[in-house]
Short mmCIF file of C-alpha atoms in Angstrom, two decimals:
data_model
loop_
_atom_site.label_atom_id
_atom_site.label_comp_id
_atom_site.label_asym_id
_atom_site.label_seq_id
_atom_site.Cartn_x
_atom_site.Cartn_y
_atom_site.Cartn_z
CA MET N 1 51.43 140.78 120.50
CA MET N 2 53.40 142.59 117.81
CA ARG N 3 56.62 142.43 120.11
CA SER N 4 55.63 138.54 120.62
CA SER N 5 55.00 138.18 116.76
CA PHE N 6 58.52 139.54 116.23
CA PHE N 7 60.06 136.67 118.42
CA VAL N 8 58.40 134.64 116.77
CA LEU N 9 59.62 134.88 113.25
CA LEU N 10 62.85 135.48 113.98
CA LEU N 11 62.64 132.32 115.80
CA LEU N 12 61.47 130.23 112.88
CA LEU N 13 63.57 131.89 110.48
CA SER N 14 66.82 130.77 112.56
CA SER N 15 65.45 127.62 112.34
CA VAL N 16 65.26 127.48 108.88
CA ALA N 17 68.78 129.09 108.87
CA LEU N 18 69.74 125.87 110.77
CA ALA N 19 67.92 123.26 109.04
CA SER N 20 69.48 124.75 105.42
CA GLU N 21 73.27 124.35 107.06
CA PRO N 22 74.43 121.15 105.67
CA PRO N 23 75.37 118.69 108.79
CA PRO N 24 79.03 118.46 109.93
CA PHE N 25 81.46 115.95 108.36
CA PRO N 26 82.41 113.61 109.54
CA ASP N 27 79.72 112.74 112.18
CA PRO N 28 80.70 113.95 114.89
CA GLN N 29 78.32 111.63 116.93
CA ARG N 30 80.36 109.01 115.70
CA PHE N 31 83.84 110.66 114.76
CA PRO N 32 83.93 113.36 117.85
CA MET N 33 87.18 115.67 118.09
CA PRO N 34 88.40 116.32 121.05
CA LYS N 35 89.20 119.44 122.04
CA ASP N 36 92.73 119.25 123.00
CA TYR N 37 92.87 117.27 119.63
CA GLU N 38 92.19 120.21 117.77
CA SER N 39 95.53 121.33 116.80
CA ASN N 40 96.67 117.77 115.31
CA VAL N 41 93.75 117.85 113.22
CA ARG N 42 94.44 121.54 111.85
CA PHE N 43 97.79 120.21 111.14
CA TRP N 44 96.82 117.60 109.04
CA MET N 45 94.31 119.50 107.29
CA LYS N 46 97.49 122.20 106.12
CA VAL N 47 99.17 119.06 105.23
CA TYR N 48 96.79 117.60 102.72
CA GLY N 49 94.87 121.10 101.52
CA GLU N 50 97.74 123.74 101.96
CA TRP N 51 101.12 122.80 102.03
CA GLU N 52 102.70 121.21 98.53
CA GLU N 53 105.32 118.77 97.95
CA ASP N 54 107.82 120.81 97.90
CA LYS N 55 107.37 122.34 101.21
CA MET N 56 109.11 120.96 104.49
CA ILE N 57 107.34 121.96 107.66
CA ILE N 58 109.50 121.93 110.71
CA HIS N 59 107.48 121.27 113.52
CA ASP N 60 106.76 120.62 117.43
CA ALA N 61 105.71 116.58 117.49
CA ARG N 62 103.34 117.09 120.64
CA ASN N 63 102.03 120.31 120.00
CA MET N 64 101.01 120.38 116.88
CA ASP N 65 100.22 124.20 116.35
CA VAL N 66 103.74 124.63 116.96
CA VAL N 67 105.14 124.83 113.06
CA PHE N 68 108.89 126.56 113.57
CA GLU N 69 109.38 127.27 109.66
CA VAL N 70 108.51 125.99 106.69
CA VAL N 71 111.29 125.19 104.47
CA ASP N 72 110.99 124.94 100.58
CA VAL N 73 112.88 121.81 99.09
CA PRO N 74 113.22 122.22 94.83
CA ASP N 75 111.78 118.76 93.32
CA GLU N 76 112.99 119.46 89.71
CA ASN N 77 116.74 119.76 90.25
CA GLU N 78 118.82 116.96 92.21
CA ILE N 79 121.71 119.74 92.80
CA LEU N 80 119.16 122.53 94.44
CA ARG N 81 117.39 119.76 95.98
CA THR N 82 120.63 118.39 97.94
CA ALA N 83 121.78 121.51 98.88
CA ALA N 84 118.16 122.39 100.30
CA SER N 85 118.01 118.89 102.33
CA VAL N 86 121.40 119.75 103.78
CA GLY N 87 120.07 123.35 105.10
CA LEU N 88 116.98 121.77 106.51
CA ARG N 89 119.26 119.59 108.90
CA ALA N 90 121.08 122.78 110.13
CA LYS N 91 117.77 124.12 110.69
CA VAL N 92 116.39 121.81 112.85
CA GLU N 93 120.10 121.15 114.42
CA LYS N 94 119.86 125.19 115.45
CA ILE N 95 116.19 125.38 116.58
CA LYS N 96 116.94 121.86 118.70
CA ARG N 97 119.99 124.25 120.54
CA ILE N 98 117.87 127.40 120.88
CA LEU N 99 114.98 124.89 122.57
CA GLN N 100 118.11 123.33 124.75
CA GLU N 101 119.42 126.85 125.53
CA LEU N 102 115.96 128.26 126.76
CA HIS N 103 115.27 125.42 128.70
CA ASN N 104 118.60 126.32 130.51
CA ASN N 105 118.25 130.11 130.78
CA PRO N 106 114.74 131.78 129.75
CA ASN N 107 116.65 134.87 129.88
CA ALA N 108 117.91 133.36 126.93
CA LYS N 109 115.15 134.73 124.75
CA SER N 110 116.91 138.04 124.23
CA SER N 111 119.54 136.60 122.79
CA SER N 112 118.55 136.89 119.09
CA LYS N 113 115.12 137.26 117.02
CA ASP N 114 115.15 133.44 116.34
CA HIS N 115 115.49 132.81 120.48
CA GLN N 116 112.48 135.49 120.75
CA ASP N 117 110.27 133.88 118.01
CA ILE N 118 110.59 130.32 119.35
CA TYR N 119 109.96 131.56 123.08
CA GLU N 120 106.76 133.57 121.72
CA LEU N 121 105.68 130.11 120.02
CA TYR N 122 105.23 128.16 123.27
CA LYS N 123 104.42 131.54 125.64
CA HIS N 124 100.60 129.68 125.69
CA ILE N 125 101.94 126.04 126.68
CA HIS N 126 102.20 125.62 130.51
CA GLU N 127 103.94 122.41 131.70
CA THR N 128 107.30 122.11 132.99
CA ASN N 129 109.80 121.05 131.02
CA LYS N 130 108.04 122.62 128.24
CA PHE N 131 111.36 123.65 126.15
CA ARG N 132 113.52 120.44 126.74
CA ASN N 133 110.22 118.34 125.85
CA ALA N 134 109.75 120.50 122.53
CA SER N 135 114.04 119.69 121.93
CA GLU N 136 113.34 116.08 121.88
CA ASN N 137 110.32 116.13 119.65
CA VAL N 138 111.08 118.58 117.04
CA ARG N 139 109.79 116.94 113.58
CA ILE N 140 109.65 117.09 109.84
CA GLN N 141 106.51 116.68 107.93
CA GLN N 142 106.54 117.15 103.72
CA GLY N 143 103.41 118.77 102.30
CA ILE N 144 100.99 116.31 100.23
CA LYS N 145 98.62 118.79 98.64
CA GLU N 146 99.21 117.48 95.32
CA ARG N 147 99.15 113.76 96.05
CA PHE N 148 96.19 114.25 98.01
CA GLU N 149 94.35 115.79 94.96
CA LEU N 150 95.43 113.35 92.90
CA GLY N 151 93.92 110.95 95.88
CA LEU N 152 90.75 112.36 95.03
CA GLU N 153 90.71 112.04 91.63
CA ARG N 154 91.15 108.44 92.38
CA MET N 155 88.75 108.12 94.90
CA THR N 156 85.67 107.92 92.78
CA ILE N 157 86.99 105.20 90.44
CA TYR N 158 86.17 102.72 93.67
CA LEU N 159 84.00 104.95 95.85
CA ASP N 160 80.50 103.70 94.78
CA GLU N 161 81.63 100.01 95.47
CA ILE N 162 83.51 100.63 98.36
CA LYS N 163 80.24 102.68 100.27
CA LYS N 164 77.96 99.79 99.40
CA VAL N 165 80.24 97.50 100.88
CA PHE N 166 80.60 99.95 104.32
CA ARG N 167 76.64 99.82 104.34
CA LEU N 168 76.44 96.29 103.96
CA GLU N 169 78.44 95.61 107.21
CA GLY N 170 76.76 98.13 108.94
CA LEU N 171 79.66 100.11 108.99
CA PRO N 172 79.47 104.57 108.93
CA GLU N 173 80.49 105.29 105.53
CA GLU N 174 82.59 107.69 106.40
CA LEU N 175 85.37 105.01 106.39
CA SER N 176 84.83 104.85 102.92
CA TYR N 177 87.49 107.87 103.08
CA LEU N 178 89.92 106.04 104.94
CA PRO N 179 92.28 105.12 102.09
CA LEU N 180 93.12 109.02 101.46
CA VAL N 181 95.07 108.54 104.50
CA GLU N 182 96.51 105.20 103.72
CA SER N 183 97.30 105.16 100.02
CA SER N 184 95.71 107.95 98.32
CA PHE N 185 93.63 105.66 96.66
CA ASN N 186 96.63 104.33 94.95
CA ASN N 187 95.91 100.39 94.40
CA GLN N 188 99.96 99.36 93.87
CA ALA N 189 101.24 101.70 96.82
CA VAL N 190 103.73 99.60 98.69
CA SER N 191 105.13 100.87 102.04
CA LYS N 192 108.48 100.57 103.47
CA THR N 193 106.81 97.59 105.49
CA ARG N 194 105.17 95.87 102.66
CA ALA N 195 101.88 97.17 103.44
CA ALA N 196 99.98 96.86 100.34
CA GLY N 197 96.97 98.09 98.07
CA ILE N 198 94.63 101.06 99.17
CA TRP N 199 94.38 99.90 102.25
CA GLN N 200 97.70 98.78 103.55
CA PHE N 201 97.69 95.62 104.49
CA MET N 202 100.21 93.59 106.21
CA PRO N 203 100.59 90.37 104.49
CA GLY N 204 100.08 88.60 107.78
CA THR N 205 96.84 90.87 108.34
CA ALA N 206 95.70 90.33 104.80
CA ARG N 207 95.96 86.15 104.96
CA LEU N 208 93.31 86.58 107.72
CA TYR N 209 90.72 88.17 104.99
CA MET N 210 92.02 87.56 101.72
CA LYS N 211 94.37 85.62 99.62
CA VAL N 212 98.34 86.35 99.72
CA ASN N 213 99.77 83.39 97.97
CA ASN N 214 102.15 82.59 94.40
CA ASP N 215 98.96 83.50 92.16
CA LEU N 216 96.84 85.69 93.74
CA ASP N 217 97.93 89.22 96.10
CA GLU N 218 94.19 90.24 96.55
CA ARG N 219 95.62 93.22 98.59
CA TYR N 220 95.85 94.98 95.37
CA ASP N 221 92.34 94.37 94.06
CA PRO N 222 90.83 97.61 95.96
CA MET N 223 87.08 95.46 96.20
CA VAL N 224 88.53 92.54 97.79
CA ALA N 225 90.66 94.61 99.95
CA THR N 226 87.80 96.65 100.81
CA ARG N 227 85.85 93.61 102.12
CA GLY N 228 88.90 92.97 104.36
CA ALA N 229 88.71 96.45 105.65
CA ALA N 230 85.44 96.04 106.53
CA ARG N 231 85.50 92.96 108.43
CA TYR N 232 88.78 94.58 110.22
CA LEU N 233 86.87 97.45 111.14
CA LYS N 234 83.64 95.52 112.03
CA ARG N 235 85.81 93.09 114.99
CA SER N 236 88.09 96.51 116.05
CA HIS N 237 84.32 97.83 116.63
CA GLY N 238 83.20 95.21 118.53
CA MET N 239 86.74 94.98 120.83
CA PHE N 240 86.48 98.84 121.10
CA GLY N 241 83.17 100.05 120.50
CA SER N 242 84.80 103.89 119.96
CA TRP N 243 85.42 104.63 116.39
CA PRO N 244 88.63 106.77 117.48
CA LEU N 245 90.24 103.74 119.10
CA ASN N 246 89.03 101.50 116.27
CA LEU N 247 90.67 103.58 113.80
CA MET N 248 94.08 104.12 115.95
CA SER N 249 93.84 100.18 115.83
CA TYR N 250 93.94 100.13 111.65
CA ASN N 251 97.19 101.83 112.48
CA HIS N 252 98.70 100.35 115.72
CA GLY N 253 97.27 97.00 115.61
CA GLN N 254 93.90 95.58 117.57
CA GLN N 255 96.75 93.93 120.10
CA GLY N 256 98.11 97.15 120.55
CA VAL N 257 95.48 99.27 121.47
CA MET N 258 94.15 96.71 123.48
CA ASN N 259 97.57 96.63 125.35
CA ALA N 260 97.20 100.70 125.85
CA VAL N 261 93.56 100.16 127.02
CA ARG N 262 94.66 97.99 129.62
CA THR N 263 97.98 99.53 131.17
CA MET N 264 96.01 103.20 131.32
CA GLY N 265 92.46 101.48 132.61
CA THR N 266 90.66 103.37 130.58
CA SER N 267 89.39 103.58 127.05
CA ASP N 268 89.27 107.27 127.00
CA PHE N 269 90.96 108.16 123.71
CA MET N 270 92.63 111.46 124.82
CA THR N 271 94.13 109.77 128.12
CA ILE N 272 96.07 107.47 125.85
CA ILE N 273 97.03 109.71 123.56
CA ASN N 274 98.24 112.20 126.13
CA GLY N 275 99.29 109.33 128.74
CA TYR N 276 100.66 105.95 126.65
CA SER N 277 104.09 105.29 126.13
CA GLY N 278 104.04 101.54 125.04
CA ARG N 279 106.12 99.97 122.68
CA TYR N 280 105.40 101.21 119.07
CA PHE N 281 103.47 104.11 120.36
CA GLY N 282 104.60 106.91 118.47
CA PHE N 283 103.95 109.91 116.34
CA ALA N 284 101.92 108.01 113.37
CA SER N 285 100.13 106.21 116.10
CA ARG N 286 99.03 109.06 118.15
CA ASN N 287 98.03 111.07 114.84
CA PHE N 288 96.12 108.84 112.40
CA TYR N 289 92.75 109.15 114.12
CA ALA N 290 93.77 113.31 112.95
CA GLU N 291 94.83 112.47 109.70
CA PHE N 292 91.52 111.05 109.14
CA LEU N 293 89.35 113.30 110.67
CA ALA N 294 91.50 116.18 108.49
CA ALA N 295 91.04 114.00 105.12
CA CYS N 296 87.55 114.13 105.45
CA LYS N 297 87.44 117.65 105.99
CA VAL N 298 89.53 118.49 103.08
CA MET N 299 87.48 116.42 100.77
CA HIS N 300 84.31 117.46 101.93
CA ASP N 301 85.57 120.96 101.42
CA SER N 302 87.65 120.04 98.53
CA LYS N 303 86.28 123.74 96.54
CA LYS N 304 88.15 125.41 99.19
CA TYR N 305 91.71 123.84 98.76
CA PHE N 306 91.77 122.91 95.28
CA ASN N 307 90.72 124.42 91.89
CA ASP N 308 89.24 121.79 89.91
CA VAL N 309 89.40 118.24 90.78
CA ASP N 310 89.18 116.10 87.60
CA TYR N 311 87.42 112.82 89.69
CA GLY N 312 87.59 109.95 87.85
CA LYS N 313 84.89 107.90 86.17
CA PRO N 314 83.86 104.60 88.44
CA LEU N 315 85.53 101.56 87.35
CA ARG N 316 82.95 98.93 85.93
CA ARG N 317 83.87 95.30 85.55
CA ASP N 318 81.82 92.52 84.37
CA THR N 319 83.12 89.13 86.12
CA ILE N 320 82.80 85.63 86.15
CA ARG N 321 84.08 82.50 88.54
CA LEU N 322 86.56 80.41 87.38
CA ALA N 323 85.34 76.50 87.44
CA LYS N 324 89.04 75.52 86.25
CA PRO N 325 92.16 76.94 85.77
CA LEU N 326 92.62 79.07 82.64
CA TRP N 327 96.06 80.91 81.44
CA VAL N 328 96.54 84.66 81.17
CA THR N 329 97.98 84.03 77.59
CA THR N 330 95.42 82.31 76.24
CA ILE N 331 92.92 85.09 76.89
CA LEU N 332 95.48 87.60 75.59
CA ASN N 333 95.91 85.65 72.44
CA HIS N 334 92.33 84.71 71.51
CA SER N 335 90.49 87.85 72.69
CA SER N 336 90.66 91.61 71.91
CA ILE N 337 91.97 92.38 75.53
CA SER N 338 95.69 93.24 75.86
CA ARG N 339 98.00 92.27 78.92
CA GLU N 340 97.62 95.85 80.63
CA GLU N 341 93.79 95.96 80.52
CA LEU N 342 93.71 92.61 82.18
CA ARG N 343 96.15 93.82 84.81
CA VAL N 344 94.17 97.10 85.54
CA HIS N 345 91.11 95.12 85.99
CA ASN N 346 92.40 92.05 87.64
CA PRO N 347 95.40 93.65 89.90
CA ALA N 348 95.39 90.70 91.90
CA LEU N 349 96.74 88.34 89.78
CA GLN N 350 100.58 87.85 90.04
CA SER N 351 103.21 88.45 87.63
CA SER N 352 104.02 84.63 87.36
CA VAL N 353 100.32 84.40 86.57
CA MET N 354 100.17 87.67 84.55
CA TYR N 355 103.36 86.24 82.02
CA GLY N 356 102.22 82.80 82.08
CA LYS N 357 104.28 80.21 84.25
CA ARG N 358 101.26 79.74 86.24
CA PRO N 359 97.57 79.64 85.29
CA ILE N 360 94.63 81.96 86.66
CA PRO N 361 93.48 79.70 89.23
CA THR N 362 90.25 77.89 89.86
CA GLY N 363 87.77 79.95 91.74
CA TYR N 364 89.24 83.24 90.82
CA ASP N 365 86.59 86.07 90.00
CA LEU N 366 88.23 87.31 86.67
CA HIS N 367 87.15 90.37 85.55
CA PHE N 368 86.93 91.99 82.64
CA PRO N 369 85.74 95.55 80.91
CA ALA N 370 81.93 96.21 81.48
CA GLY N 371 80.19 95.50 78.48
CA ARG N 372 83.36 94.37 76.08
CA TYR N 373 81.81 91.23 75.79
CA GLU N 374 78.04 90.51 75.28
CA ASN N 375 78.33 87.04 76.83
CA VAL N 376 81.32 86.68 79.13
CA PRO N 377 80.71 82.81 79.98
CA ASP N 378 80.29 82.15 76.22
CA LEU N 379 83.67 83.96 75.80
CA ILE N 380 85.32 81.67 78.62
CA THR N 381 83.86 78.47 76.62
CA GLN N 382 85.44 79.85 73.59
CA LEU N 383 88.79 80.09 75.30
CA ARG N 384 89.13 77.01 76.22
CA THR N 385 89.08 75.57 73.21
CA HIS N 386 91.96 76.73 72.29
CA GLU N 387 93.76 75.38 75.52
CA LYS N 388 95.44 71.84 74.98
CA PRO N 389 94.02 69.14 77.23
CA GLY N 390 97.12 68.58 80.37
CA GLN N 391 98.26 71.89 79.18
CA LYS N 392 101.33 73.12 81.46
CA LYS N 393 102.78 75.79 80.69
CA ALA N 394 101.49 78.74 78.66
CA PRO N 395 101.80 79.00 74.85
CA THR N 396 104.97 81.25 73.33
CA LEU N 397 102.98 83.49 71.30
CA LEU N 398 103.54 87.10 71.37
CA ALA N 399 100.74 88.34 74.25
CA GLU N 400 100.25 91.52 72.36
CA SER N 401 100.18 90.60 69.31
CA LYS N 402 96.47 91.71 68.90
CA THR N 403 97.34 95.43 70.12
CA PRO N 404 97.50 98.19 67.48
CA SER N 405 101.32 99.09 65.75
CA THR N 406 103.78 101.10 67.82
CA SER N 407 106.08 101.72 64.90
CA LYS N 408 107.40 105.33 64.25
CA ALA N 409 104.88 105.38 60.47
CA SER N 410 101.92 104.27 62.47
CA THR N 411 102.79 106.95 65.24
CA LYS N 412 103.22 109.46 62.89
CA SER N 413 99.67 108.86 60.91
CA ILE N 414 98.12 110.24 64.13
CA VAL N 415 97.51 113.92 64.86
CA ALA N 416 97.96 114.50 68.58
CA LYS N 417 97.06 117.94 69.95
CA LYS N 418 95.88 118.21 73.57
CA THR N 419 98.86 117.55 75.89
CA TYR N 420 99.54 116.72 79.75
CA VAL N 421 102.34 117.15 82.00
CA VAL N 422 102.97 113.79 84.06
CA ARG N 423 102.25 114.56 87.81
CA LYS N 424 103.71 112.57 91.24
CA GLY N 425 101.81 109.28 91.09
CA ASP N 426 100.41 109.37 87.83
CA THR N 427 100.55 106.18 85.54
CA LEU N 428 99.18 105.83 81.90
CA TYR N 429 96.29 104.06 83.50
CA SER N 430 95.38 107.04 85.81
CA ILE N 431 95.91 109.50 82.82
CA SER N 432 94.04 107.26 80.55
CA ARG N 433 90.45 107.35 82.93
CA LYS N 434 91.33 111.16 83.34
CA PHE N 435 91.18 112.10 79.64
CA SER N 436 88.60 109.53 78.61
CA THR N 437 91.14 107.63 76.63
CA SER N 438 92.98 104.19 76.02
CA ILE N 439 96.25 103.00 77.55
CA GLU N 440 97.11 101.70 73.93
CA LEU N 441 96.13 105.52 71.93
CA LEU N 442 98.63 106.74 74.99
CA ARG N 443 101.22 104.83 74.03
CA LYS N 444 100.74 104.74 70.45
CA ILE N 445 100.28 108.68 70.01
CA ASN N 446 103.40 109.16 72.21
CA GLY N 447 105.31 106.27 70.33
CA LEU N 448 106.23 104.56 73.58
CA ASN N 449 106.72 100.47 73.67
CA HIS N 450 106.57 100.86 77.32
CA ASN N 451 104.44 101.98 80.39
CA ASN N 452 107.14 104.07 82.19
CA ILE N 453 106.32 107.67 82.44
CA HIS N 454 108.02 110.10 85.18
CA PRO N 455 107.01 113.38 86.57
CA GLY N 456 107.51 116.43 84.17
CA GLN N 457 107.17 114.26 81.53
CA ARG N 458 104.93 116.20 78.77
CA LEU N 459 102.36 113.31 76.99
CA PHE N 460 100.12 113.81 73.97
CA VAL N 461 96.61 112.73 75.58
CA SER N 462 94.36 113.40 72.78
CA THR N 463 93.86 113.18 68.74
CA ARG N 464 91.25 115.77 68.62
#
C-alpha cells in the first residue's frame, strides 16, 4: 500500500509540474515545426537573437546548420567596412573552391585545415554530390539582433489593436507578430520591390484591401494595413487550410503556392520545401515560415536574448470620419497640433495632402492624439469656419507657426541632462515614445530645425 501511494503521489506531483509549465509558443497544433525544418528555425533564431548587425554569416542556404564562418564587418568606419566586404567576398570564393575540390576528390580533405573543417561540417549529410551542391548554395546573411530588439520596442505601440483585429476575424493571435519578420514594426519601411508599411504590402495587392492613390497610401497606416493583412490571411486559410502554406503564400503569393501544390500534387509543406523548384521559389520563400516561427520564439523568450527591452507605449487616437474634404494647413494654422504629430497619427496621408497641394479626402478617418481635444466633432466644425467657400488651395501661412521657437536663445534656456545614442532604425518619433516626451521638445533641446538623425548621434532626451 505504501509503495502504491508513493507512485500515486509521484504521478500527482508530475501532473502539477506539467500543468505549471507554460504552453509552447506558437501553438504547435496550428504552427507545427517539421523535424527536417528545425535547422532553418534554429538559424533564424540566431539571426534575430544572437548575431549583431556587424556580423556577416557565411552559411549553406540548404543545410542551415552549416555555418562556415561568422565575419565581423565594422559599421562605424567606411574604410574598414569596405575592406571587410572585399575580404568577405574572398572568403566566400575560397569556401566555394574548397567545396568543389572536395567534390572532385574526397581525399582533398587532407590538403589543409580549412579543407578538413569543411569536410567535417558535412559528415552528417548523406546525399549524392553534397559538396558540389553546397558550392552552389554558399550564402551570406547579416545578423539583425539590434533591429529585432527595436522591432520588439515598436511592437507594443500597435500590438493590442492588431490582436483585436485578428480575434474579430477568427485568426490565431500569433499572426500578430508577423511584422517582426516583415518590417520590424516600422510603419515607414519600404523594400526594394516597393512593398511598404509594417505588413509590407505590394501596391497591386494592397489595392484589393485598402486605398493606394494620390491622396492616401493606407499601407503606411498600421491599423488599416492590419485589417488588410487579416483578410488576406483569412482568404489564404480558405485556399490552403494549412498555416505553414498560408504564411508561405504571404511571401510567395497565393497563386505561387497554388502552383506549387498543383505541381507537386500535394499540400505537404516539407514536400514542397524540398522538391518544388518553380520560378521565383527561392531562399526567401523556403524560409519565410521558419523566420516566423523563429521570430515568435525569440520574442516569447526575449529576456534570454535581450537585457532590457524598452517596450513602447500603445498608440491611442481619437478618430472622426470626414464628411467632406479638409485642408491640412487649416488644421495646422488653427489648432495646437503640429505637422509631425499629424503625420505620426495619420501616416496614410500622402505628401501632396500633408503639404497642402490637395485636401484630406471625404470619408477619411482623421486621427488626433487621444485626449488632446475634448470634443473632436466640435473641433472640426470650428476648423471649417476658417476655410473659404470653394477653397481650392491651401493658405500660405506657415504651418508650424504655433510650435515653440527653436532659436539658439530658447534652446540655451533649457538644461538638458539625460542623453541617448541614436541606433539604426531610430526616428525622432520612436525616441519620443521611448522617453515619454514630444518631438517638439527633442528638437528644441537639441537645437534641431529638422527631423533628420543618424546612428551614433547623441541626443538630449530629458530636461530633468
